[in-house]
PDB file of C-alpha atoms and ligand atoms in Angstrom:
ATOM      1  CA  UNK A   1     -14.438  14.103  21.144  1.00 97.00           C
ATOM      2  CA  UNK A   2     -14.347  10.115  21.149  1.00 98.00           C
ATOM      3  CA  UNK A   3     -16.396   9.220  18.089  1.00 98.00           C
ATOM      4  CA  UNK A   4     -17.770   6.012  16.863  1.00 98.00           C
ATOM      5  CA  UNK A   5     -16.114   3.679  15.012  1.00 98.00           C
ATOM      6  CA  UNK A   6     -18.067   1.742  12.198  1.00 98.00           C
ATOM      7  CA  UNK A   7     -17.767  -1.361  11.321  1.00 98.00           C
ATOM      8  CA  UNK A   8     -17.020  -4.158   9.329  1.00 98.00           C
ATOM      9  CA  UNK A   9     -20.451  -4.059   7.561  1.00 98.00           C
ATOM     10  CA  UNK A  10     -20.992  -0.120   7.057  1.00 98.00           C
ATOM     11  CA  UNK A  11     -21.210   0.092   3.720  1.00 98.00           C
ATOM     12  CA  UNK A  12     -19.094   3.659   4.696  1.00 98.00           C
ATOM     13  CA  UNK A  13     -15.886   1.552   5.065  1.00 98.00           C
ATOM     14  CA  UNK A  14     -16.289   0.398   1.390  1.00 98.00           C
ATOM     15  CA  UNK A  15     -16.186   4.304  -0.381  1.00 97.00           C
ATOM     16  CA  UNK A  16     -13.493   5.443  -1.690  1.00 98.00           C
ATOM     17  CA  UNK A  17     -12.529   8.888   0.129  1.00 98.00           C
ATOM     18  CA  UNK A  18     -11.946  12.324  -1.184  1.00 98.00           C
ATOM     19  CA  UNK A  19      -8.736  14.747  -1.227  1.00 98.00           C
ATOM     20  CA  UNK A  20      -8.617  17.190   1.369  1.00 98.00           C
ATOM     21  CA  UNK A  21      -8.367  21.027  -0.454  1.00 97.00           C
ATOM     22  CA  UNK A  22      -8.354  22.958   2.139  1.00 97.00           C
ATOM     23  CA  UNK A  23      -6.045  23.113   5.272  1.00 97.00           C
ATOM     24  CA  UNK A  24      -5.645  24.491   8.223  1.00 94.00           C
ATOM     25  CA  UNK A  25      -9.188  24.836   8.629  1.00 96.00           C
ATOM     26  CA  UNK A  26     -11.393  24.670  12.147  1.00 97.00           C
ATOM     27  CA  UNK A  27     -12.892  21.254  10.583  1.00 97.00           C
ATOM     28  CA  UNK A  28     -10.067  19.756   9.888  1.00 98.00           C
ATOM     29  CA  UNK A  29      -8.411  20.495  12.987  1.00 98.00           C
ATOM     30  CA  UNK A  30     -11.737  19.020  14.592  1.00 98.00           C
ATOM     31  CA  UNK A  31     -11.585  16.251  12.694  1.00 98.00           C
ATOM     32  CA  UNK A  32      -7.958  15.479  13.507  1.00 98.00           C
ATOM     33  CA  UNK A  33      -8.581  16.015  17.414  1.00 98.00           C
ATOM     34  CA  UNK A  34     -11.724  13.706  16.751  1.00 98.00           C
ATOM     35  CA  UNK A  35      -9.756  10.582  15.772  1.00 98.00           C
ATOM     36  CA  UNK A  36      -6.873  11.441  18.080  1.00 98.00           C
ATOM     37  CA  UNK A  37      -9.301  10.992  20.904  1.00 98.00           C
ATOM     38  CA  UNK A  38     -11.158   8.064  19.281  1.00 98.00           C
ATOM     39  CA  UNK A  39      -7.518   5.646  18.598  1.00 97.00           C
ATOM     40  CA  UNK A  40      -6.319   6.689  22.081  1.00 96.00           C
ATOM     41  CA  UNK A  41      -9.645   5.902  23.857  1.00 97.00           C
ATOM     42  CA  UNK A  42      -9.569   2.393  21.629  1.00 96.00           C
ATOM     43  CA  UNK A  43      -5.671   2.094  22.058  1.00 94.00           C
ATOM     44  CA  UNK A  44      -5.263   2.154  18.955  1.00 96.00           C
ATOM     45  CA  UNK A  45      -2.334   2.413  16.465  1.00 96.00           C
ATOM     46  CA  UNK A  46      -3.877   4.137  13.750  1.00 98.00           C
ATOM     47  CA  UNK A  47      -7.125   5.357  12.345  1.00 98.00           C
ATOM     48  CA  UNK A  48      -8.420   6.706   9.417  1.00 98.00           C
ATOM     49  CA  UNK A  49     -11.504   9.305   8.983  1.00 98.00           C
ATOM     50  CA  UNK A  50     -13.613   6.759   7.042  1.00 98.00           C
ATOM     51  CA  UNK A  51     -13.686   4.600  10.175  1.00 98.00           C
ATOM     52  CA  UNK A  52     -15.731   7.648  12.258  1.00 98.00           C
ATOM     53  CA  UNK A  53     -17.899   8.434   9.153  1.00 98.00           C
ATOM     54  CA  UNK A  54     -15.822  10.989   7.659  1.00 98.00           C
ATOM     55  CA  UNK A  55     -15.391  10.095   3.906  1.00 98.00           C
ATOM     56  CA  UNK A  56     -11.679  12.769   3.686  1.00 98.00           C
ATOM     57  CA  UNK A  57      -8.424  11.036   3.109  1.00 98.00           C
ATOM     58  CA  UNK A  58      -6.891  11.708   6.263  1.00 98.00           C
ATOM     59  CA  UNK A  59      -5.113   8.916   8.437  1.00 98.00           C
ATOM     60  CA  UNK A  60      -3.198   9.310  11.734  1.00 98.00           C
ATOM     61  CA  UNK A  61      -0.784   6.407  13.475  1.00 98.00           C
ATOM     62  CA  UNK A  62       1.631   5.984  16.210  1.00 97.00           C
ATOM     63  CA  UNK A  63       3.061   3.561  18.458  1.00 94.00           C
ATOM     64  CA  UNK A  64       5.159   4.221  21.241  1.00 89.00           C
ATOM     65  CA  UNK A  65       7.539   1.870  23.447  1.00 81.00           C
ATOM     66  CA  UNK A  66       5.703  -0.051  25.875  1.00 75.00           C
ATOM     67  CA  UNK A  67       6.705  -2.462  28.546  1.00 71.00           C
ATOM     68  CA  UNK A  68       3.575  -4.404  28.135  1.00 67.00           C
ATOM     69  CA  UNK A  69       4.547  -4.971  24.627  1.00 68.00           C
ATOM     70  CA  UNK A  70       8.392  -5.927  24.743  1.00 71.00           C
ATOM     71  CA  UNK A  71       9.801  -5.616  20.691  1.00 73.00           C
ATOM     72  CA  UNK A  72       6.973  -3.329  19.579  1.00 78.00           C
ATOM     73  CA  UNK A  73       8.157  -1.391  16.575  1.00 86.00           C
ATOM     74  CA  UNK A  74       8.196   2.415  17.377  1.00 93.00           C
ATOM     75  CA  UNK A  75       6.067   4.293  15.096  1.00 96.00           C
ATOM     76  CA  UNK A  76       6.154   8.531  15.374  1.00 97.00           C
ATOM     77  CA  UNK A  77       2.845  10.091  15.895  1.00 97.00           C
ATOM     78  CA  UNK A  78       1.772  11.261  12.286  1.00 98.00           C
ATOM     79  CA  UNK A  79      -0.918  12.940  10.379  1.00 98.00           C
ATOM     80  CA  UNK A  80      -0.839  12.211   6.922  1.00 98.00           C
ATOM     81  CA  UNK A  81      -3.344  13.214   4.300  1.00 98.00           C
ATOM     82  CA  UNK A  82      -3.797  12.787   0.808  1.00 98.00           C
ATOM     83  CA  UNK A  83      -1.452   9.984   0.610  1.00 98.00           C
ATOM     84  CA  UNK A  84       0.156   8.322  -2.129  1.00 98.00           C
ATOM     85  CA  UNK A  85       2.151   5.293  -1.530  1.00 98.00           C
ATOM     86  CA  UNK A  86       4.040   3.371  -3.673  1.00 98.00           C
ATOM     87  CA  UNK A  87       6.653  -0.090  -2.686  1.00 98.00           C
ATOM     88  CA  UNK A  88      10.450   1.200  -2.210  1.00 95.00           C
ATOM     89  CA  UNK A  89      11.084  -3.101  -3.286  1.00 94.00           C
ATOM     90  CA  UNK A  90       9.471  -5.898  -4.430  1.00 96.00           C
ATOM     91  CA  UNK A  91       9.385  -7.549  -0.757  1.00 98.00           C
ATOM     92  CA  UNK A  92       6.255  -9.089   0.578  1.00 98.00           C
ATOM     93  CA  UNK A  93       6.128  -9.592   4.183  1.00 97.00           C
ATOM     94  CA  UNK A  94       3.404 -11.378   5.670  1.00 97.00           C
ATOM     95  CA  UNK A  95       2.259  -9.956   9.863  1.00 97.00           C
ATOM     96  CA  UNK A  96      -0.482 -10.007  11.814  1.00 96.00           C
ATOM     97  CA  UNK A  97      -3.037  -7.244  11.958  1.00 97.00           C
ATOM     98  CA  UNK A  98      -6.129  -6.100  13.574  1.00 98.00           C
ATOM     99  CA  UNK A  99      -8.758  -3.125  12.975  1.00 98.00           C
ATOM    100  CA  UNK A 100     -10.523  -0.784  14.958  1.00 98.00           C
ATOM    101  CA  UNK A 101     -13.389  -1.853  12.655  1.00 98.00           C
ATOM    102  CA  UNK A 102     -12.604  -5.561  13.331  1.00 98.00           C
ATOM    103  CA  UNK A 103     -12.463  -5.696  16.771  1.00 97.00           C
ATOM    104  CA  UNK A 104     -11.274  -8.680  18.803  1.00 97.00           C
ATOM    105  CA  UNK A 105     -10.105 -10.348  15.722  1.00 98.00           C
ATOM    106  CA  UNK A 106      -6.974 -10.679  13.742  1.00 98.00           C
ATOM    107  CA  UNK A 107      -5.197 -11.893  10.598  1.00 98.00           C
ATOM    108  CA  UNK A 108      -2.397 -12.841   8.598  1.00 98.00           C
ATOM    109  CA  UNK A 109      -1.733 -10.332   6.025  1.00 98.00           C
ATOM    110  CA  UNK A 110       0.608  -9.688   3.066  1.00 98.00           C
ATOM    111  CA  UNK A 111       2.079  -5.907   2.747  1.00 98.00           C
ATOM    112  CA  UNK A 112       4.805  -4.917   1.147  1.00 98.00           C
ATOM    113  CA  UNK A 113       8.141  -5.051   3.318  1.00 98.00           C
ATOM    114  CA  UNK A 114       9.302  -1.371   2.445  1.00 98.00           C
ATOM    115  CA  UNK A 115       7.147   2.259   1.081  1.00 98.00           C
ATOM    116  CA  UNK A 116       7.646   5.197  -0.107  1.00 98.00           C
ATOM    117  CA  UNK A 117       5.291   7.278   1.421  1.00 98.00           C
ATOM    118  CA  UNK A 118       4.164  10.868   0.812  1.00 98.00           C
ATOM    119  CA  UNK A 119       1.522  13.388   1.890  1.00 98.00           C
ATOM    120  CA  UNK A 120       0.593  16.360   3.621  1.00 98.00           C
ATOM    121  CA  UNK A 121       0.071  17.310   7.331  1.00 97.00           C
ATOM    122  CA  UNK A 122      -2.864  19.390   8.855  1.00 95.00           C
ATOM    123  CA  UNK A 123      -1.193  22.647   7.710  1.00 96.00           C
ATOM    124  CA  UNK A 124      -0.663  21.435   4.009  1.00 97.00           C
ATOM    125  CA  UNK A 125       3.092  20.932   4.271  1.00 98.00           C
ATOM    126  CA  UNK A 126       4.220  17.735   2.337  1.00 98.00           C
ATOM    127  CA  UNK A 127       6.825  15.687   3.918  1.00 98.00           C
ATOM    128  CA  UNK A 128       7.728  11.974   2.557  1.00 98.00           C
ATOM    129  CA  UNK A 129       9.797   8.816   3.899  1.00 98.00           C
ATOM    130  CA  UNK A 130      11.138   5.534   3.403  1.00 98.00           C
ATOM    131  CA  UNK A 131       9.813   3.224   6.142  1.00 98.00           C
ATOM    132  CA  UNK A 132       9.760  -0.624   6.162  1.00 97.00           C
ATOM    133  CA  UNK A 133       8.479  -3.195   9.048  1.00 96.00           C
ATOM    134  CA  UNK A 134       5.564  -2.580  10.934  1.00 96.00           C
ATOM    135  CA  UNK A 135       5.878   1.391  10.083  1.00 97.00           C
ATOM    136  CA  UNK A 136       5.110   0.302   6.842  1.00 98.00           C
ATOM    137  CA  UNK A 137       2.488  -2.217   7.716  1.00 98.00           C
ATOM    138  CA  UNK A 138       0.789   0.684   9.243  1.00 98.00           C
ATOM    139  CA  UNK A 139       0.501   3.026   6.924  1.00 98.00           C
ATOM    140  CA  UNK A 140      -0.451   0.973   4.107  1.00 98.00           C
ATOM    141  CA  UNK A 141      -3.400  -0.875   6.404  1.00 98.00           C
ATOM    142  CA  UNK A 142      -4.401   3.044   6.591  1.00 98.00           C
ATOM    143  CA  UNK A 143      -4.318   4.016   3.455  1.00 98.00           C
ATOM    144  CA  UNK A 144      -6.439   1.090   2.288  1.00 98.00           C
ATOM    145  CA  UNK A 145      -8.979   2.150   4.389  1.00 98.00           C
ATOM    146  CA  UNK A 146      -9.162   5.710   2.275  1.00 98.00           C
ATOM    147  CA  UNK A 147      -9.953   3.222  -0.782  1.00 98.00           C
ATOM    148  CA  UNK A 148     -12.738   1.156   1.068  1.00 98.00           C
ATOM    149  CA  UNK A 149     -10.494  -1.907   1.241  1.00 98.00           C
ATOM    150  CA  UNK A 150     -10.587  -3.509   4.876  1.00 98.00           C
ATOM    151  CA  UNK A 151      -7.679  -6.198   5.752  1.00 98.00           C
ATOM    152  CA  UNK A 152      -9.877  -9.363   5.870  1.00 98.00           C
ATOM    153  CA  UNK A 153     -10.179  -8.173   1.915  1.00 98.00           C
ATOM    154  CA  UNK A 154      -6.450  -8.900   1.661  1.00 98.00           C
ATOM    155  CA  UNK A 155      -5.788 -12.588   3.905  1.00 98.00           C
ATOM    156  CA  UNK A 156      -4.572 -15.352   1.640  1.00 97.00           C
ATOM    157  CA  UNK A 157      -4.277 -17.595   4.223  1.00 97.00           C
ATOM    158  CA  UNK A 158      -7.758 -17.918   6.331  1.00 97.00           C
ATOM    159  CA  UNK A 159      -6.380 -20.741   9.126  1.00 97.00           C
ATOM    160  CA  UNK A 160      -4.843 -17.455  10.192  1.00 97.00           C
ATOM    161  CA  UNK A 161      -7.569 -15.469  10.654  1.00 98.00           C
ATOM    162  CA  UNK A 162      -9.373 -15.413  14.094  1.00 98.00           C
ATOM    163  CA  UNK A 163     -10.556 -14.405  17.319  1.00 98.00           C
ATOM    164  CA  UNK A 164      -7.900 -12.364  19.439  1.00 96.00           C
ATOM    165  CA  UNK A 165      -8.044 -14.351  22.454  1.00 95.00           C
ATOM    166  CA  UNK A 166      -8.066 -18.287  20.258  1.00 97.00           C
ATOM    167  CA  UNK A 167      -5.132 -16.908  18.035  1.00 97.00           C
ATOM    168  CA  UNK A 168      -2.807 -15.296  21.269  1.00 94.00           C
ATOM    169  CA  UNK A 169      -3.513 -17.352  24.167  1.00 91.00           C
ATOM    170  CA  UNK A 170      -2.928 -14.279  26.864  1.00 80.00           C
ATOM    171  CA  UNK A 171       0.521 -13.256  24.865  1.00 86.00           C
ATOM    172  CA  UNK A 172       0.392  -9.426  23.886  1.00 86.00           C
ATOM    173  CA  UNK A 173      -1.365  -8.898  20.366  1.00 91.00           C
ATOM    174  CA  UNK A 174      -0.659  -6.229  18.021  1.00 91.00           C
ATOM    175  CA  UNK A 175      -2.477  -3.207  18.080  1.00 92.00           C
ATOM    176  CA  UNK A 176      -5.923  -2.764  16.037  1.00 95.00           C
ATOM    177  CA  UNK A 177      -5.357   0.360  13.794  1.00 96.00           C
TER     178      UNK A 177
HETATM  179 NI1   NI B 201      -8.184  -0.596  10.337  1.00 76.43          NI
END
């Protein structure tokens, strides 16, 4: 089911979420069908159960080749939950991002360049990798989201932060996640 998104404002996006301790469970499974629906109705690249009111530490993300989008970084379809995250160097690598509890804005935004990243899927099974680029981006503008942080909380440089359409100028965006 396509759920609401909250945002910027809910005080919901600013709590920090809980660990999942059960798995493979009817909710959880509903939840994870929930937000599948919800980022693919909002084209999105990645959402996390905070943003639909669901205070769990569950994130999912994906991008997939696109025409539209020429040089889009490929991204596998993942559910990851309780994450823990940690930089694989000490690069800093500023992109532009946008949020399904943002929307039609974007910013400028430092992440680290290359994670470790580790965590379970729906079934409980840990699995871990190295990622770097906007892989990385992803999953750490995800993860913040689990610990109330939204990216606006993390621009340095604010004559890069704007309105979708002022900042593009009709070329293709990246995604809101
Ligand atoms: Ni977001």
């Amino acid at each position: 089911m396509i759920r609401e998104v909250l945002k910027m404002g809910d005080p919901r996006l600013l709590v920090r979420a809980e660990p999942v301790r059960r798995f493979s469970t009817p909710e959880l499974a509903q939840l994870i069908v929930d937000m599948r629906d919800t980022m693919a109705h909002l084209n999105g690249a990645g959402l996390a159960a905070p943003q639909i009111g669901v205070p769990l530490r569950v994130v999912i993300f994906g991008v997939r080749a696109d025409p539209r989008y020429p040089g889009i970084e490929e991204v596998p379809d993942t559910v990851l939950i309780n994450p823990e995250i940690r930089p694989f160097s000490d690069e800093i690598e500023e992109g532009w991002e946008g949020c399904l509890s943002v929307p039609g804005l974007r910013g400028w935004v430092p992440r680290w360049r290359r994670i470790h990243y580790a965590g379970c899927d729906a079934a409980g099974r840990r699995f871990e990798r190295t990622v770097e680029g906007f892989h990385a981006r992803v999953v750490q503008h995800e993860v913040d989201h689990l610990d109330g942080i939204l990216y606006p909380m993390r621009i340095r440089d604010f004559s890069r932060f704007g309105f979708t359409e002022a900042l593009f100028r009709g070329a293709a965006p990246p995604p809101e996640e």
